[in-house]
Amino acid sequence: MSQILDLGARQILNAFRSRELSPVEYMQALIARVEASEPWVQALWLFRPERSLSEARASETRYAQGVPLGLLDGMPVTVKELIATQGDHVPLGTAATPHSPAAEDAPSAARLREDGAIMFAKTTCPDYGMLTSGLSSFHHLSRNPWDLSQNPGGSSSGSSAAGAAGYGPLHLGTDIGGSIRLPAGWTGLFGLKPSLGRVPIDPYYTGRAVGPMTPAVDDAALLMRTVTRPDWRDATAVKPEEIDWDAGPADVRGMRIGLMVDAGCGLPVHPEVAAAIAAAARQFEANGAIIVPLPGVLTREMLDGLDIAWRARFWGQMLKLPTEAREKILPYIREWAEVGASASPVAVAEGFDQTFAMRRAANEALHGLDFILSPVNPMQSYPADWPSPTNDPARPFEHIAFTVAWNMGEQPAASIHCGMTSTGIPIGLQIVGHRFDDLGVMRVARAYEEWRGPITTWPRHDR
């Protein structure tokens, strides 16, 4: 039965509709895999097998009566714990947060529930979602299924670990500086950070987005059909559009595609990562694209400015906590944020202004181009118990130089698996498109996925 867990979401749903496969059979197989794998992977929080089986039985009845609830009826989905689900505590990855059940579903969770999806578990994240790591003061240490000694990335750490470990094909993460793409890159998933406002969110914040993390682009397309439906609570939401998320691969002939192999600052790109990105660019060129070398989009001033603005913001949030609660925050995060206490108001304001400098630089980089290719992560990987790739709170964002500008510029950007390091960790290719061209990014990713072929070596820990 474990073989059915390696099917794509569309195949599974078609089998539900034809009644060749029951939602109950699928959920039973999924529960068995999770229970066998979680002692090592530790991707999940609020895993509820009995409730999920009950929902699967209800879905099975609806299919038997020919009245499925919606597009995803009976389909298991994980949701990052930062995405509120009614009645559940939202710990924000930290032991410091007082227990408070959410009054309602966040927009993406509400859309999933409307379509009959079974949110069988929440996925882990680090304290306040502010680390590219599976380390948290609240959750278990999440690990990379490709190598359990290594980090799955973050802050959508549990989502990436669950997707790579085969906990079904559909997972939702969040991204404010790379938190979907970075972990997707290190675990071989397709991860899409949509244009700001494409997927309604609540709470919203500069650069914050919700998006799919899936083994294949087609799985993400199914999720986008559901989670892009409107929700009045997001004041940053774009006007809803009828988008054919199932559109096929792009024909890249004649496209002008930028190639950025130096972010402008941050950690240097590892030679194996650089080689994989160069090989991917050659595939685009072989299929008719015009590859245009690009300089880095980010500057030291931009990255350091964002750093001090975020430190001050989080220090302000921490001051609202009682002292005993503040002491429960992961020491790395606490030490990082405390620097914000001594930052001058002018420095914080100037730092926040760097988000607009990034926006301008991102827009200028795309001018005259159709898309941009780059690495997602500059390094191979790093130990599972490190809070960040540098393991240094004084250098917290050196690894996000290829990803964060597209959050502030609001462009869609995706990570897709493009190779393996000599140490057995996936390498992510970033595909960036113009603002609101989310479908274009997905179609280009579909084209690359076809050239690359399917991934057949996913790690499994239930065998």
Coordinates of C-alpha atoms in Angstrom, one line a residue:
M1 CA 0.0 0.0 0.0
S2 CA 2.9 2.4 0.5
Q3 CA 3.3 2.6 -3.3
I4 CA 0.1 4.7 -3.5
L5 CA 1.8 7.3 -1.4
D6 CA 4.2 8.1 -4.2
L7 CA 1.4 9.0 -6.7
G8 CA 0.9 12.6 -7.7
A9 CA -2.1 14.4 -6.2
R10 CA -4.0 14.5 -9.4
Q11 CA -3.7 10.7 -9.8
I12 CA -4.9 10.2 -6.3
L13 CA -7.9 12.4 -6.7
N14 CA -8.8 10.8 -10.0
A15 CA -8.7 7.4 -8.2
F16 CA -10.9 8.7 -5.5
R17 CA -13.5 9.9 -8.1
S18 CA -13.4 6.6 -10.0
R19 CA -13.5 4.7 -6.7
E20 CA -10.4 2.7 -7.6
L21 CA -8.9 4.0 -4.4
S22 CA -10.7 5.0 -1.2
P23 CA -9.7 8.1 0.9
V24 CA -9.7 5.7 3.9
E25 CA -7.2 3.4 2.2
Y26 CA -5.0 6.2 1.3
M27 CA -5.1 7.7 4.8
Q28 CA -4.3 4.4 6.4
A29 CA -1.2 4.0 4.2
L30 CA -0.2 7.6 5.0
I31 CA -0.6 7.1 8.8
A32 CA 1.5 4.0 8.6
R33 CA 4.3 5.8 6.8
V34 CA 4.2 8.8 9.2
E35 CA 4.2 6.5 12.3
A36 CA 7.2 4.6 10.9
S37 CA 9.1 7.7 9.8
E38 CA 8.4 10.4 12.3
P39 CA 10.7 9.1 15.1
W40 CA 13.6 10.1 12.7
V41 CA 12.2 12.9 10.5
Q42 CA 10.1 14.8 13.1
A43 CA 8.4 17.0 10.6
L44 CA 4.9 17.2 12.2
W45 CA 3.0 18.8 15.0
L46 CA -0.7 18.1 15.9
F47 CA -0.6 14.8 13.9
R48 CA -4.2 13.4 14.4
P49 CA -4.6 10.0 12.9
E50 CA -8.0 9.2 14.4
R51 CA -9.6 12.5 13.4
S52 CA -8.1 12.2 10.0
L53 CA -9.5 8.7 9.5
S54 CA -12.9 10.0 10.5
E55 CA -12.7 12.8 7.9
A56 CA -11.5 10.2 5.3
R57 CA -14.6 8.0 6.0
A58 CA -16.8 11.0 5.5
S59 CA -15.1 11.8 2.2
E60 CA -15.5 8.2 1.1
T61 CA -19.2 8.4 1.7
R62 CA -19.5 11.6 -0.3
Y63 CA -17.6 10.0 -3.3
A64 CA -19.9 7.0 -3.0
Q65 CA -22.9 9.3 -3.2
G66 CA -21.4 11.3 -6.1
V67 CA -21.2 14.6 -4.2
P68 CA -17.5 15.3 -3.3
L69 CA -17.2 18.5 -1.3
G70 CA -14.7 20.2 -3.6
L71 CA -11.5 19.9 -5.7
L72 CA -9.4 18.3 -2.9
D73 CA -12.1 16.2 -1.1
G74 CA -10.3 13.5 0.9
M75 CA -6.8 14.6 0.0
P76 CA -4.4 14.9 3.0
V77 CA -2.5 18.2 3.3
T78 CA 0.0 19.5 5.8
V79 CA -0.1 23.1 6.9
K80 CA 2.7 25.0 8.5
E81 CA 1.9 25.8 12.1
L82 CA 2.2 29.6 11.5
I83 CA -1.0 29.2 9.4
A84 CA -3.9 29.3 11.9
T85 CA -6.4 26.5 12.0
Q86 CA -9.5 27.0 14.1
G87 CA -9.3 25.7 17.7
D88 CA -5.5 25.0 17.5
H89 CA -2.8 26.9 19.3
V90 CA -0.4 28.8 17.0
P91 CA 2.9 28.6 18.9
L92 CA 4.9 30.4 16.2
G93 CA 7.6 27.8 16.7
T94 CA 8.5 29.2 20.2
A95 CA 8.0 28.0 23.8
A96 CA 7.4 31.6 24.8
T97 CA 4.0 32.0 23.2
P98 CA 1.1 31.7 25.6
H99 CA -1.4 28.9 24.7
S100 CA -4.3 30.5 22.8
P101 CA -6.5 28.5 20.4
A102 CA -7.1 30.2 17.0
A103 CA -10.6 31.6 16.7
E104 CA -10.8 30.8 13.0
D105 CA -8.9 29.4 10.0
A106 CA -6.4 31.6 8.2
P107 CA -7.4 32.2 4.6
S108 CA -5.5 29.3 3.0
A109 CA -6.6 26.8 5.7
A110 CA -10.2 28.0 5.2
R111 CA -10.0 27.4 1.4
L112 CA -8.5 23.9 2.0
R113 CA -11.3 23.0 4.4
E114 CA -14.0 24.3 1.9
D115 CA -12.5 22.0 -0.8
G116 CA -12.6 19.0 1.5
A117 CA -8.9 18.6 2.1
I118 CA -7.9 16.8 5.2
M119 CA -5.4 18.8 7.2
F120 CA -4.0 15.7 9.0
A121 CA -1.1 17.6 10.6
K122 CA 0.6 20.9 11.1
T123 CA 4.3 21.1 10.3
T124 CA 7.1 22.5 12.5
C125 CA 9.0 25.8 12.2
P126 CA 11.7 27.6 14.2
D127 CA 11.1 30.4 16.7
Y128 CA 8.9 33.1 15.1
G129 CA 9.7 31.6 11.7
M130 CA 13.0 33.6 11.7
L131 CA 15.5 30.8 11.0
T132 CA 16.4 28.8 8.0
S133 CA 16.5 25.7 10.3
G134 CA 14.4 22.9 11.8
L135 CA 15.6 24.0 15.3
S136 CA 12.9 25.3 17.6
S137 CA 12.4 26.0 21.4
F138 CA 8.9 24.4 21.0
H139 CA 9.0 21.7 18.4
H140 CA 11.1 18.6 18.0
L141 CA 14.3 19.0 15.9
S142 CA 13.2 18.5 12.3
R143 CA 15.7 16.8 10.0
N144 CA 16.4 16.5 6.3
P145 CA 15.1 13.1 5.1
W146 CA 18.0 12.9 2.5
D147 CA 20.5 12.9 5.4
L148 CA 19.2 12.9 8.9
S149 CA 22.3 14.6 10.2
Q150 CA 21.6 17.6 8.0
N151 CA 19.1 20.5 8.2
P152 CA 15.9 20.6 6.2
G153 CA 16.1 24.4 6.0
G154 CA 13.4 26.7 7.1
S155 CA 11.5 28.4 8.2
S156 CA 9.1 25.9 6.5
S157 CA 11.2 23.2 7.9
G158 CA 8.5 20.6 8.7
S159 CA 6.8 21.2 5.4
S160 CA 10.0 20.4 3.5
A161 CA 10.9 17.4 5.6
A162 CA 7.3 16.0 5.3
G163 CA 7.3 16.5 1.5
A164 CA 10.7 14.8 1.0
A165 CA 9.8 12.0 3.4
G166 CA 6.7 11.1 1.4
Y167 CA 3.9 12.3 3.7
G168 CA 1.7 12.8 0.7
P169 CA 2.2 15.3 -2.2
L170 CA 0.6 18.5 -0.8
H171 CA 2.2 20.8 1.7
L172 CA 1.8 24.6 2.5
G173 CA 4.5 26.8 3.7
T174 CA 5.1 30.5 4.3
D175 CA 7.9 32.7 3.0
I176 CA 9.1 36.2 4.0
G177 CA 12.8 36.0 2.9
G178 CA 13.1 32.5 1.4
S179 CA 11.3 30.3 3.9
I180 CA 9.6 28.2 1.2
R181 CA 12.4 28.2 -1.4
L182 CA 15.4 27.6 0.9
P183 CA 14.0 24.4 2.5
A184 CA 12.5 23.2 -0.8
G185 CA 16.0 23.6 -2.4
W186 CA 17.7 21.5 0.3
T187 CA 15.0 18.8 0.2
G188 CA 14.3 18.5 -3.6
L189 CA 10.8 19.8 -3.6
F190 CA 9.1 22.3 -5.9
G191 CA 8.4 25.4 -3.8
L192 CA 6.6 28.5 -5.0
K193 CA 6.6 31.9 -3.3
P194 CA 3.7 33.6 -5.2
S195 CA 3.4 37.3 -5.9
L196 CA 2.5 39.2 -2.8
G197 CA -1.3 39.0 -2.5
R198 CA -1.8 36.1 -5.0
V199 CA -2.6 33.8 -2.1
P200 CA -4.6 35.7 0.6
I201 CA -2.9 35.7 4.0
D202 CA -3.8 36.8 7.5
P203 CA -1.8 38.3 9.3
Y204 CA -0.1 40.0 6.4
Y205 CA 3.3 41.7 6.5
T206 CA 5.8 43.2 4.0
G207 CA 7.0 40.4 1.8
R208 CA 5.1 37.6 3.5
A209 CA 3.5 34.9 1.3
V210 CA 1.9 31.5 1.5
G211 CA 2.7 28.9 -1.1
P212 CA 2.9 25.2 -2.1
M213 CA 5.8 22.8 -1.4
T214 CA 5.3 19.7 -3.4
P215 CA 7.3 16.9 -5.1
A216 CA 6.1 18.0 -8.5
V217 CA 4.9 21.2 -10.2
D218 CA 1.6 19.7 -11.0
D219 CA 0.9 19.0 -7.3
A220 CA 1.5 22.7 -6.7
A221 CA -0.9 23.7 -9.5
L222 CA -3.7 21.8 -7.7
L223 CA -3.0 23.7 -4.5
M224 CA -2.9 27.0 -6.2
R225 CA -6.4 26.4 -7.7
T226 CA -7.7 26.2 -4.1
V227 CA -5.7 28.7 -2.0
T228 CA -5.8 31.6 -4.5
R229 CA -9.5 32.0 -4.0
P230 CA -10.3 35.4 -2.4
D231 CA -10.5 36.3 1.3
W232 CA -11.6 39.7 2.6
R233 CA -9.2 39.7 5.5
D234 CA -6.0 40.3 3.4
A235 CA -5.7 44.0 2.6
T236 CA -2.7 43.2 0.3
A237 CA -4.6 40.7 -1.8
V238 CA -4.6 41.2 -5.6
K239 CA -7.8 41.2 -7.6
P240 CA -8.8 37.6 -8.2
E241 CA -8.2 36.2 -11.7
E242 CA -9.2 33.2 -13.6
I243 CA -5.9 31.5 -14.1
D244 CA -5.3 28.2 -15.8
W245 CA -3.0 26.7 -13.2
D246 CA -3.0 23.4 -15.2
A247 CA -1.4 25.1 -18.3
G248 CA 1.4 23.0 -19.8
P249 CA 5.1 23.7 -20.0
A250 CA 6.3 26.9 -21.5
D251 CA 8.0 27.1 -24.9
V252 CA 11.2 29.0 -23.9
R253 CA 12.4 29.6 -27.5
G254 CA 13.3 33.3 -27.9
M255 CA 12.9 34.1 -24.2
R256 CA 15.5 36.3 -22.6
I257 CA 16.4 34.7 -19.4
G258 CA 18.9 36.3 -16.9
L259 CA 21.4 34.1 -15.2
M260 CA 22.5 35.4 -11.8
V261 CA 25.3 33.4 -10.2
D262 CA 26.5 36.0 -7.7
A263 CA 23.9 37.5 -5.4
G264 CA 25.9 40.7 -4.8
C265 CA 26.6 39.9 -1.1
G266 CA 26.2 37.1 1.4
L267 CA 27.8 33.6 1.4
P268 CA 29.8 32.6 -1.6
V269 CA 28.3 30.0 -3.9
H270 CA 29.7 26.5 -3.5
P271 CA 31.3 25.1 -6.7
E272 CA 28.9 22.2 -6.8
V273 CA 25.9 24.5 -6.6
A274 CA 27.3 26.8 -9.2
A275 CA 27.9 23.8 -11.5
A276 CA 24.3 22.6 -11.2
I277 CA 22.9 26.0 -11.9
A278 CA 25.2 26.4 -15.0
A279 CA 24.0 23.0 -16.2
A280 CA 20.4 24.0 -15.8
A281 CA 21.0 27.3 -17.7
R282 CA 22.6 25.3 -20.6
Q283 CA 19.4 23.2 -20.8
F284 CA 17.4 26.4 -21.2
E285 CA 19.8 27.6 -23.9
A286 CA 19.7 24.2 -25.7
N287 CA 15.9 24.6 -25.8
G288 CA 16.1 28.0 -27.5
A289 CA 16.3 30.5 -24.6
I290 CA 18.7 33.4 -24.8
I291 CA 20.8 33.4 -21.6
V292 CA 21.8 36.9 -20.3
P293 CA 24.5 37.1 -17.5
L294 CA 23.3 39.3 -14.7
P295 CA 25.1 41.0 -11.7
G296 CA 23.8 40.4 -8.2
V297 CA 20.6 42.2 -7.2
L298 CA 21.4 42.7 -3.5
T299 CA 23.9 45.0 -1.7
R300 CA 25.5 44.8 1.7
E301 CA 23.5 48.0 2.7
M302 CA 20.2 46.3 1.8
L303 CA 20.9 43.1 3.7
D304 CA 22.2 44.8 6.8
G305 CA 19.4 47.4 6.8
L306 CA 16.8 44.7 6.7
D307 CA 18.6 42.9 9.5
I308 CA 18.5 45.9 11.9
A309 CA 14.9 46.7 11.1
W310 CA 13.8 43.1 11.8
R311 CA 15.9 42.9 14.9
A312 CA 14.2 46.0 16.3
R313 CA 10.8 44.8 15.3
F314 CA 11.3 41.4 17.0
W315 CA 12.8 42.9 20.1
G316 CA 9.7 45.1 20.4
Q317 CA 7.5 42.0 20.3
M318 CA 9.7 40.2 22.9
L319 CA 9.4 43.2 25.3
K320 CA 5.6 42.5 25.4
L321 CA 6.3 39.1 26.9
P322 CA 6.9 38.4 30.6
T323 CA 10.5 37.9 31.5
E324 CA 10.1 34.2 32.2
A325 CA 8.4 33.7 28.8
R326 CA 11.2 35.7 27.0
E327 CA 13.8 33.4 28.6
K328 CA 12.2 30.4 26.8
I329 CA 13.0 31.8 23.3
L330 CA 15.7 30.1 21.5
P331 CA 19.0 31.7 22.7
Y332 CA 20.2 32.4 19.1
I333 CA 17.0 34.3 18.3
R334 CA 17.0 36.2 21.6
E335 CA 20.7 37.2 21.1
W336 CA 19.9 38.3 17.5
A337 CA 16.9 40.4 18.5
E338 CA 18.6 42.1 21.5
V339 CA 20.8 44.1 19.2
G340 CA 17.6 45.8 18.1
A341 CA 17.3 47.3 21.6
S342 CA 20.2 49.6 21.1
A343 CA 19.4 50.5 17.5
S344 CA 18.6 54.2 16.9
P345 CA 15.2 55.1 15.5
V346 CA 16.9 56.6 12.5
A347 CA 18.9 53.4 11.9
V348 CA 15.7 51.3 12.1
A349 CA 13.8 53.6 9.7
E350 CA 16.7 53.6 7.3
G351 CA 16.9 49.9 7.6
F352 CA 13.2 49.5 6.7
D353 CA 13.7 51.8 3.8
Q354 CA 16.1 49.1 2.4
T355 CA 13.0 47.0 1.6
F356 CA 12.1 49.6 -1.0
A357 CA 15.6 49.7 -2.3
M358 CA 15.3 45.9 -2.8
R359 CA 12.0 46.3 -4.5
R360 CA 13.5 48.8 -7.0
A361 CA 16.6 46.6 -7.6
A362 CA 14.4 43.5 -8.2
N363 CA 12.3 45.4 -10.7
E364 CA 15.3 46.8 -12.5
A365 CA 16.9 43.3 -12.7
L366 CA 13.9 41.9 -14.5
H367 CA 13.7 44.8 -17.0
G368 CA 14.1 43.6 -20.5
L369 CA 14.0 40.0 -19.4
D370 CA 11.3 37.3 -19.2
F371 CA 12.7 35.4 -16.2
I372 CA 15.8 35.1 -14.1
L373 CA 17.6 31.9 -13.0
S374 CA 19.8 31.7 -9.9
P375 CA 20.8 29.4 -7.1
V376 CA 18.4 29.2 -4.2
N377 CA 20.9 28.3 -1.5
P378 CA 24.5 29.2 -1.9
M379 CA 25.9 26.3 0.2
Q380 CA 25.5 22.5 0.2
S381 CA 23.9 22.0 3.6
Y382 CA 24.6 22.3 7.3
P383 CA 24.1 20.3 10.5
A384 CA 20.5 19.6 11.7
D385 CA 21.1 21.2 15.1
W386 CA 22.5 24.5 13.8
P387 CA 20.0 27.5 13.9
S388 CA 21.4 28.9 10.7
P389 CA 24.0 28.1 8.0
T390 CA 26.5 30.5 9.6
N391 CA 25.6 29.4 13.2
D392 CA 26.3 33.0 14.1
P393 CA 23.6 35.5 15.2
A394 CA 25.8 38.3 14.2
R395 CA 25.6 37.1 10.5
P396 CA 22.0 35.8 10.4
F397 CA 21.0 36.5 6.7
E398 CA 24.1 35.6 4.7
H399 CA 22.3 32.7 3.1
I400 CA 19.2 34.6 1.9
A401 CA 20.9 36.9 -0.6
F402 CA 19.4 35.1 -3.6
T403 CA 15.9 34.9 -2.2
V404 CA 14.9 37.9 -0.1
A405 CA 14.8 40.6 -2.8
W406 CA 12.0 38.9 -4.6
N407 CA 9.9 39.0 -1.4
M408 CA 10.4 42.8 -1.1
G409 CA 9.9 43.2 -4.9
E410 CA 6.8 41.0 -4.6
Q411 CA 7.7 38.9 -7.7
P412 CA 6.9 35.2 -7.9
A413 CA 9.9 32.9 -7.4
A414 CA 10.2 29.2 -7.2
S415 CA 12.7 26.5 -6.3
I416 CA 13.0 23.3 -8.4
H417 CA 15.4 20.4 -7.9
C418 CA 18.3 20.6 -10.4
G419 CA 21.0 18.3 -9.1
M420 CA 22.7 16.7 -6.1
T421 CA 25.8 17.6 -4.1
S422 CA 28.5 15.0 -3.6
T423 CA 27.2 14.7 -0.1
G424 CA 23.7 13.6 -1.3
I425 CA 21.8 16.8 -0.7
P426 CA 19.5 18.3 -3.4
I427 CA 20.4 21.6 -5.1
G428 CA 17.6 24.1 -5.9
L429 CA 17.3 26.2 -9.1
Q430 CA 15.5 29.5 -8.5
I431 CA 13.1 30.7 -11.3
V432 CA 12.0 34.3 -10.9
G433 CA 9.3 36.0 -12.9
H434 CA 7.7 39.4 -13.3
R435 CA 5.2 40.5 -10.6
F436 CA 1.9 38.7 -11.0
D437 CA 3.3 36.2 -13.6
D438 CA 3.0 33.3 -11.2
L439 CA 1.7 31.1 -14.0
G440 CA 4.7 31.9 -16.1
V441 CA 7.0 30.8 -13.4
M442 CA 5.1 27.6 -13.0
R443 CA 5.1 26.9 -16.8
V444 CA 8.8 27.5 -17.0
A445 CA 9.3 25.2 -14.1
R446 CA 7.2 22.6 -15.8
A447 CA 9.4 22.8 -18.9
Y448 CA 12.5 22.3 -16.8
E449 CA 10.9 19.4 -14.9
E450 CA 10.2 17.7 -18.2
W451 CA 13.8 18.1 -19.4
R452 CA 15.1 16.9 -16.0
G453 CA 12.7 14.0 -15.7
P454 CA 11.0 12.7 -12.5
I455 CA 12.8 12.2 -9.2
T456 CA 12.8 8.5 -8.5
T457 CA 15.1 8.4 -5.5
W458 CA 13.1 10.1 -2.8
P459 CA 14.3 9.1 0.7
R460 CA 12.0 6.8 2.6
H461 CA 12.3 5.9 6.3
D462 CA 9.4 3.4 6.5
R463 CA 11.1 0.5 4.8

